[in-house]
Coordinates of C-alpha atoms (C1' of nucleotides) in Angstrom, one line a residue:
Chain Y
M21 CA 73.3 143.3 152.1
S22 CA 75.6 142.7 149.2
R23 CA 78.6 142.6 151.6
Q24 CA 76.8 140.2 153.9
V25 CA 76.0 137.8 151.0
M26 CA 79.6 137.9 149.8
G27 CA 80.7 137.3 153.4
R28 CA 78.7 134.0 153.3
L29 CA 80.4 133.0 150.1
A30 CA 83.8 133.8 151.6
Q31 CA 83.1 131.4 154.4
L32 CA 82.5 128.7 151.8
S33 CA 85.6 129.1 149.6
P34 CA 88.7 131.3 149.7
L35 CA 88.4 131.7 145.9
V36 CA 85.4 134.1 145.3
E37 CA 85.1 136.5 142.4
Q38 CA 82.4 139.2 142.8
V39 CA 81.0 140.2 139.4
S40 CA 78.6 142.9 140.4
I41 CA 76.6 143.9 143.4
D42 CA 74.5 140.8 143.4
E43 CA 76.5 138.2 141.6
A44 CA 79.6 136.2 142.2
F45 CA 81.6 133.1 141.3
A46 CA 82.9 130.7 143.9
D47 CA 85.4 127.9 143.3
I48 CA 84.2 124.9 145.2
S49 CA 86.3 122.2 143.5
D50 CA 88.3 121.6 146.7
L51 CA 85.2 120.9 148.8
H52 CA 84.6 117.2 149.1
K53 CA 80.8 117.3 149.2
P54 CA 78.1 117.0 146.5
A55 CA 77.7 120.3 144.7
E56 CA 73.9 120.2 145.2
D57 CA 74.3 119.9 148.9
I58 CA 76.6 122.9 149.1
A59 CA 74.3 125.0 146.9
L60 CA 71.2 124.0 148.9
Q61 CA 72.9 124.8 152.2
L62 CA 74.1 128.2 150.9
Q63 CA 70.8 129.1 149.5
R64 CA 69.0 128.2 152.8
E65 CA 71.5 130.2 154.8
V66 CA 71.1 133.3 152.7
D67 CA 67.3 132.9 152.9
D68 CA 67.0 132.3 156.7
E69 CA 69.6 134.7 157.9
L70 CA 69.4 137.5 155.3
H71 CA 65.9 136.9 154.0
L72 CA 67.0 137.1 150.4
P73 CA 66.1 134.7 147.6
C74 CA 69.0 133.6 145.4
S75 CA 69.7 131.3 142.5
I76 CA 72.7 129.1 142.0
G77 CA 74.3 127.5 139.0
I78 CA 77.0 124.9 139.2
A79 CA 79.3 123.8 136.4
S80 CA 83.0 123.2 135.5
N81 CA 83.5 126.7 134.3
K82 CA 82.3 130.3 134.7
L83 CA 80.5 130.5 131.5
V84 CA 78.3 127.4 131.9
A85 CA 77.7 128.1 135.6
K86 CA 76.4 131.6 134.7
I87 CA 74.1 130.2 132.0
A88 CA 72.9 127.4 134.3
T89 CA 71.8 130.1 136.8
E90 CA 69.8 131.9 134.2
T91 CA 68.3 128.7 132.9
G92 CA 67.3 127.7 136.4
K93 CA 65.7 131.0 137.0
K94 CA 63.7 130.9 133.8
A95 CA 62.5 127.4 134.5
A96 CA 61.2 128.5 137.9
H97 CA 57.6 129.7 137.9
G98 CA 55.1 131.0 140.4
P99 CA 54.6 134.3 142.2
E100 CA 57.7 133.8 144.4
Y101 CA 61.2 135.0 143.5
P102 CA 63.1 132.1 141.9
R103 CA 65.3 130.0 144.3
A104 CA 66.7 127.9 141.6
I105 CA 69.6 125.5 141.7
C106 CA 70.8 124.1 138.4
V107 CA 73.7 121.7 138.0
V108 CA 75.5 120.9 134.8
D109 CA 77.6 117.7 135.0
Y110 CA 81.2 117.7 133.9
G111 CA 81.4 116.6 130.3
R112 CA 77.9 117.5 129.4
E113 CA 78.4 121.3 128.9
A114 CA 77.9 121.4 125.2
E115 CA 74.9 119.2 125.3
F116 CA 73.3 121.5 128.0
L117 CA 74.0 124.6 126.0
A118 CA 73.0 123.4 122.5
P119 CA 69.2 124.0 122.6
L120 CA 69.4 127.4 124.3
P121 CA 69.0 130.7 122.4
A122 CA 72.2 132.1 121.0
D123 CA 71.9 135.4 122.8
M124 CA 72.2 133.6 126.2
L125 CA 75.9 133.3 125.4
W126 CA 78.2 135.9 126.9
G127 CA 79.2 138.5 124.3
V128 CA 76.1 138.0 122.2
G129 CA 74.1 141.2 122.5
K130 CA 71.8 142.9 120.1
K131 CA 74.1 143.5 117.2
T132 CA 75.8 140.1 117.2
G133 CA 72.5 138.3 117.9
V134 CA 71.0 139.9 114.7
A135 CA 74.2 139.1 112.7
L136 CA 74.1 135.4 113.8
A137 CA 70.4 135.1 113.1
E138 CA 70.9 136.4 109.6
L139 CA 73.4 133.5 109.0
G140 CA 70.8 131.1 110.4
M141 CA 72.3 130.6 113.8
H142 CA 69.5 130.8 116.4
T143 CA 70.6 128.4 119.2
I144 CA 74.0 127.9 120.9
G145 CA 74.1 124.6 119.2
D146 CA 73.9 126.3 115.8
I147 CA 77.0 128.3 116.6
A148 CA 78.9 125.2 117.9
R149 CA 78.3 123.5 114.5
W150 CA 79.4 126.5 112.5
P151 CA 83.0 126.3 111.1
E152 CA 85.2 128.2 113.5
A153 CA 87.3 129.7 110.7
D154 CA 84.3 131.4 109.3
L155 CA 83.2 132.8 112.7
V156 CA 86.7 134.2 113.1
R157 CA 86.6 135.7 109.6
R158 CA 83.3 137.4 110.4
F159 CA 83.7 138.4 114.0
G160 CA 87.4 138.6 114.7
Q161 CA 88.6 137.7 118.2
N162 CA 84.9 137.6 119.3
G163 CA 84.3 134.8 116.7
H164 CA 87.0 132.7 118.2
D165 CA 85.5 133.1 121.7
L166 CA 82.0 132.5 120.3
S167 CA 83.0 129.1 118.9
L168 CA 84.8 127.9 122.1
H169 CA 82.0 129.2 124.4
A170 CA 79.3 127.6 122.2
R171 CA 80.9 124.3 122.8
G172 CA 81.0 124.9 126.6
V173 CA 84.8 125.6 126.7
D174 CA 85.8 128.5 128.9
D175 CA 89.2 128.5 130.6
R176 CA 89.0 132.0 132.3
P177 CA 90.2 131.7 135.8
L178 CA 88.5 133.1 138.8
V179 CA 90.0 136.5 139.6
P180 CA 89.3 137.3 143.3
E181 CA 90.5 141.0 143.1
H182 CA 89.8 143.1 140.1
E183 CA 91.9 146.3 139.9
A184 CA 89.8 149.1 138.5
K185 CA 90.9 150.2 135.0
S186 CA 88.9 153.5 135.1
I187 CA 86.8 155.7 137.3
S188 CA 84.1 157.9 136.0
Q189 CA 81.0 159.8 136.8
E190 CA 78.2 161.0 134.4
T191 CA 74.8 162.5 134.7
T192 CA 71.8 163.0 132.4
F193 CA 70.1 166.3 132.8
G194 CA 66.4 166.4 133.6
R195 CA 65.9 168.4 130.5
D196 CA 68.4 169.2 127.8
E197 CA 70.7 171.9 129.3
S198 CA 72.2 174.8 127.5
D199 CA 73.2 177.1 130.3
D200 CA 77.0 177.2 130.4
V201 CA 77.1 178.0 134.1
V202 CA 75.0 174.9 134.9
I203 CA 77.0 172.7 132.6
H204 CA 80.4 173.9 133.9
A205 CA 79.2 173.6 137.5
T206 CA 78.0 170.0 136.8
L207 CA 81.3 169.1 135.2
K208 CA 83.1 170.5 138.3
S209 CA 81.0 168.5 140.7
L210 CA 81.5 165.3 138.6
S211 CA 85.3 166.0 138.6
A212 CA 85.2 166.4 142.4
Q213 CA 83.5 163.1 142.8
V214 CA 86.0 161.3 140.5
G215 CA 88.8 162.9 142.4
R216 CA 87.4 161.7 145.8
T217 CA 87.0 158.2 144.6
L218 CA 90.6 158.2 143.2
R219 CA 92.0 159.4 146.6
S220 CA 89.9 157.0 148.6
E221 CA 91.2 154.2 146.5
K222 CA 94.8 155.6 146.7
L223 CA 94.8 155.8 142.9
A224 CA 95.6 158.5 140.3
G225 CA 94.9 158.6 136.6
K226 CA 96.8 159.9 133.6
T227 CA 94.1 160.1 131.0
V228 CA 91.1 162.3 131.4
K229 CA 88.0 161.5 129.3
L230 CA 85.1 163.8 128.7
K231 CA 81.8 162.3 127.6
L232 CA 79.0 164.3 125.9
R233 CA 75.6 163.4 124.6
W234 CA 73.6 165.8 122.4
P235 CA 69.8 166.0 122.5
D236 CA 69.6 163.7 119.5
F237 CA 71.5 161.0 121.5
T238 CA 74.7 161.0 119.5
T239 CA 77.5 160.5 122.0
L240 CA 81.0 161.8 121.8
T241 CA 84.1 161.2 123.9
R242 CA 87.3 163.2 123.9
Q243 CA 90.3 162.2 126.0
V244 CA 93.8 163.5 126.7
T245 CA 96.7 162.0 128.4
L246 CA 98.5 164.2 131.0
P247 CA 102.3 164.2 131.5
S248 CA 101.8 162.7 135.0
H249 CA 99.2 161.0 137.2
T250 CA 96.7 163.1 139.1
D251 CA 94.0 162.6 141.8
Q252 CA 93.2 166.3 142.1
E253 CA 89.7 167.6 141.3
S254 CA 91.1 170.9 139.9
E255 CA 93.3 169.2 137.4
I256 CA 90.6 166.8 136.3
Y257 CA 88.1 169.6 135.9
E258 CA 90.4 172.0 134.0
T259 CA 91.4 169.2 131.6
A260 CA 87.8 168.2 131.1
L261 CA 86.7 171.8 130.5
R262 CA 89.4 172.2 127.9
L263 CA 88.1 169.2 126.1
L264 CA 84.5 170.5 126.4
R265 CA 85.4 173.8 124.8
Q266 CA 86.9 172.0 121.9
I267 CA 83.7 170.3 120.9
R268 CA 80.9 172.6 122.3
L269 CA 80.1 176.1 121.4
P270 CA 78.7 178.2 124.3
G271 CA 74.9 177.8 124.6
R272 CA 74.6 174.5 122.8
A273 CA 72.2 172.1 124.4
V274 CA 73.6 169.0 126.2
R275 CA 71.7 165.9 127.4
L276 CA 74.5 164.1 129.3
I277 CA 77.8 165.1 130.5
G278 CA 80.4 162.8 132.1
V279 CA 84.1 162.7 133.1
G280 CA 86.3 159.7 133.7
V281 CA 89.9 159.0 134.4
S282 CA 91.9 155.9 133.2
N283 CA 95.5 154.9 132.8
L284 CA 95.5 154.4 136.6
G285 CA 98.5 154.1 138.8
E286 CA 99.8 155.2 142.1
P287 CA 99.5 158.9 143.0
V288 CA 103.0 160.5 143.0
H289 CA 103.4 163.4 145.3
Q290 CA 106.7 164.6 144.1
M291 CA 108.4 167.8 144.9
E292 CA 108.9 169.4 141.6
L293 CA 109.2 173.0 140.5
W294 CA 105.8 173.7 141.9
G295 CA 106.3 171.2 144.7
A296 CA 105.5 173.5 147.5
S297 CA 102.1 174.7 146.1
R298 CA 101.2 171.2 145.0
E299 CA 101.8 169.9 148.5
K300 CA 99.7 172.7 149.9
Q301 CA 96.9 171.9 147.5
R302 CA 97.0 168.3 148.5
K303 CA 96.7 169.2 152.2
V304 CA 93.7 171.4 151.5
Q305 CA 92.2 168.5 149.5
S306 CA 92.5 165.9 152.2
L307 CA 91.0 168.3 154.7
L308 CA 88.1 168.8 152.4
D309 CA 87.7 165.1 152.0
E310 CA 87.6 164.7 155.7
L311 CA 85.0 167.4 156.2
Q312 CA 82.8 165.9 153.4
D313 CA 83.1 162.4 154.8
K314 CA 81.9 163.7 158.2
Y315 CA 79.3 166.3 157.3
G316 CA 78.2 165.5 153.7
D317 CA 79.1 166.8 150.3
N318 CA 77.3 170.1 150.6
V319 CA 79.1 171.3 153.8
I320 CA 81.9 172.9 151.8
S321 CA 83.3 173.1 148.3
R322 CA 86.0 174.8 146.3
G323 CA 85.5 178.3 144.9
C324 CA 87.3 179.6 141.9
E325 CA 91.0 178.9 141.9
K326 CA 92.2 181.1 139.2
E327 CA 91.0 183.4 136.3
Chain C
dT20 C1' 58.9 153.3 126.0
dC21 C1' 62.3 158.6 123.2
dT22 C1' 66.3 155.4 125.8
dG23 C1' 70.4 155.6 133.4
dG24 C1' 75.0 154.9 135.3
dG25 C1' 79.3 152.6 135.7
dG26 C1' 82.2 149.7 133.7
dT27 C1' 85.3 146.3 130.2
dC28 C1' 87.2 144.9 126.0
dC29 C1' 88.1 145.4 121.0
dT30 C1' 89.2 147.7 116.6
dA31 C1' 91.3 150.9 113.7
dG32 C1' 94.1 154.7 112.4
dG33 C1' 97.8 157.9 113.3
dA34 C1' 102.1 159.5 115.4
dC35 C1' 106.6 158.3 116.5
dC36 C1' 110.7 155.6 117.1
dC37 C1' 114.3 152.3 115.8
Chain D
dT3 C1' 117.0 159.9 97.1
dC4 C1' 113.8 156.8 98.4
dT5 C1' 112.1 153.3 101.1
dG6 C1' 110.8 148.8 104.8
dG7 C1' 108.8 146.7 108.8
dG8 C1' 107.8 146.3 113.6
dG9 C1' 106.5 148.0 118.0
dT10 C1' 104.3 151.2 121.3
dC11 C1' 101.3 154.7 122.6
dC12 C1' 97.4 157.6 122.0
dT13 C1' 92.6 158.7 120.5
dA14 C1' 87.7 157.7 119.2
dG15 C1' 84.0 154.9 118.8
dG16 C1' 81.3 150.8 119.4
dA17 C1' 79.5 146.3 121.4
dC18 C1' 78.5 144.4 125.5
dC19 C1' 77.7 143.5 130.6
dC20 C1' 75.1 144.2 135.2

DNA sequence: TCTGGGGTCCTAGGACCC
DNA sequence: TCTGGGGTCCTAGGACCC
């Protein structure tokens, strides 16, 4: 359904940025037609053809358009899903934002919200009136953005294609898990999924990160950068296992375990000293991928490779 | 309410190099 | 013998987003 909705947007404008599974920005500045009409037509089309409700915000930049959508949704009432359309005219961005609560601004979450409230800033207008230099002193780079955004200024461009910066998989156990066999097997299966995603995207990563959460919810990460890029399950798993052994004694209970790969680049399948065996591994791997794509994840998996 | 999964960006300190 | 400053890369953690 997401793809179908995005397809409708693509017909509207060549410049579409998908933000998540159910949200996107479209640049309609080249369309010579009133914004309201465009929004209404799109909303009807999605409703009639795909039977989905959607809300639309229109403004001169991404930040205000996003907040306009939220505001429209909040203003809608009744038992139906909201089908809001909210337009903020050019030049009236700051005026529109001023009365809204501070935490509707992008980048204001729980912590920043509390910090702002302690200083007496409750609305976006309060932030806009606060001296920018003081916001920068208190919040660093974020303070600068806060000040600009509160005044409705946002010059971030639409980016149609986002390149992934990292790929990861994590899982929370149904109960805290202390069995080494289960934990290692889970890590292996997560590594396998990360490897498959990498290969299907024709990517490989250089930095492997292990994530661990203890039963008391404290969360740790440990990462290491490899000498070269990899898209192989075995290398990801063995690296993650090494990191795990550095921070966890056998038998210690774990709530969540995850593995991720970053520092992404193109996979290099070079013939080095171990070129022949690497090449062989790679062939086995793509055969496995093919089988799993066809018959599902459980049809076949790797056994022990060494030790 | 005992708190999921997958991401991004920023900060800060340390190693290392010139 | 002791010392400067800047740049880059790496690691760990935290805030935030959907």
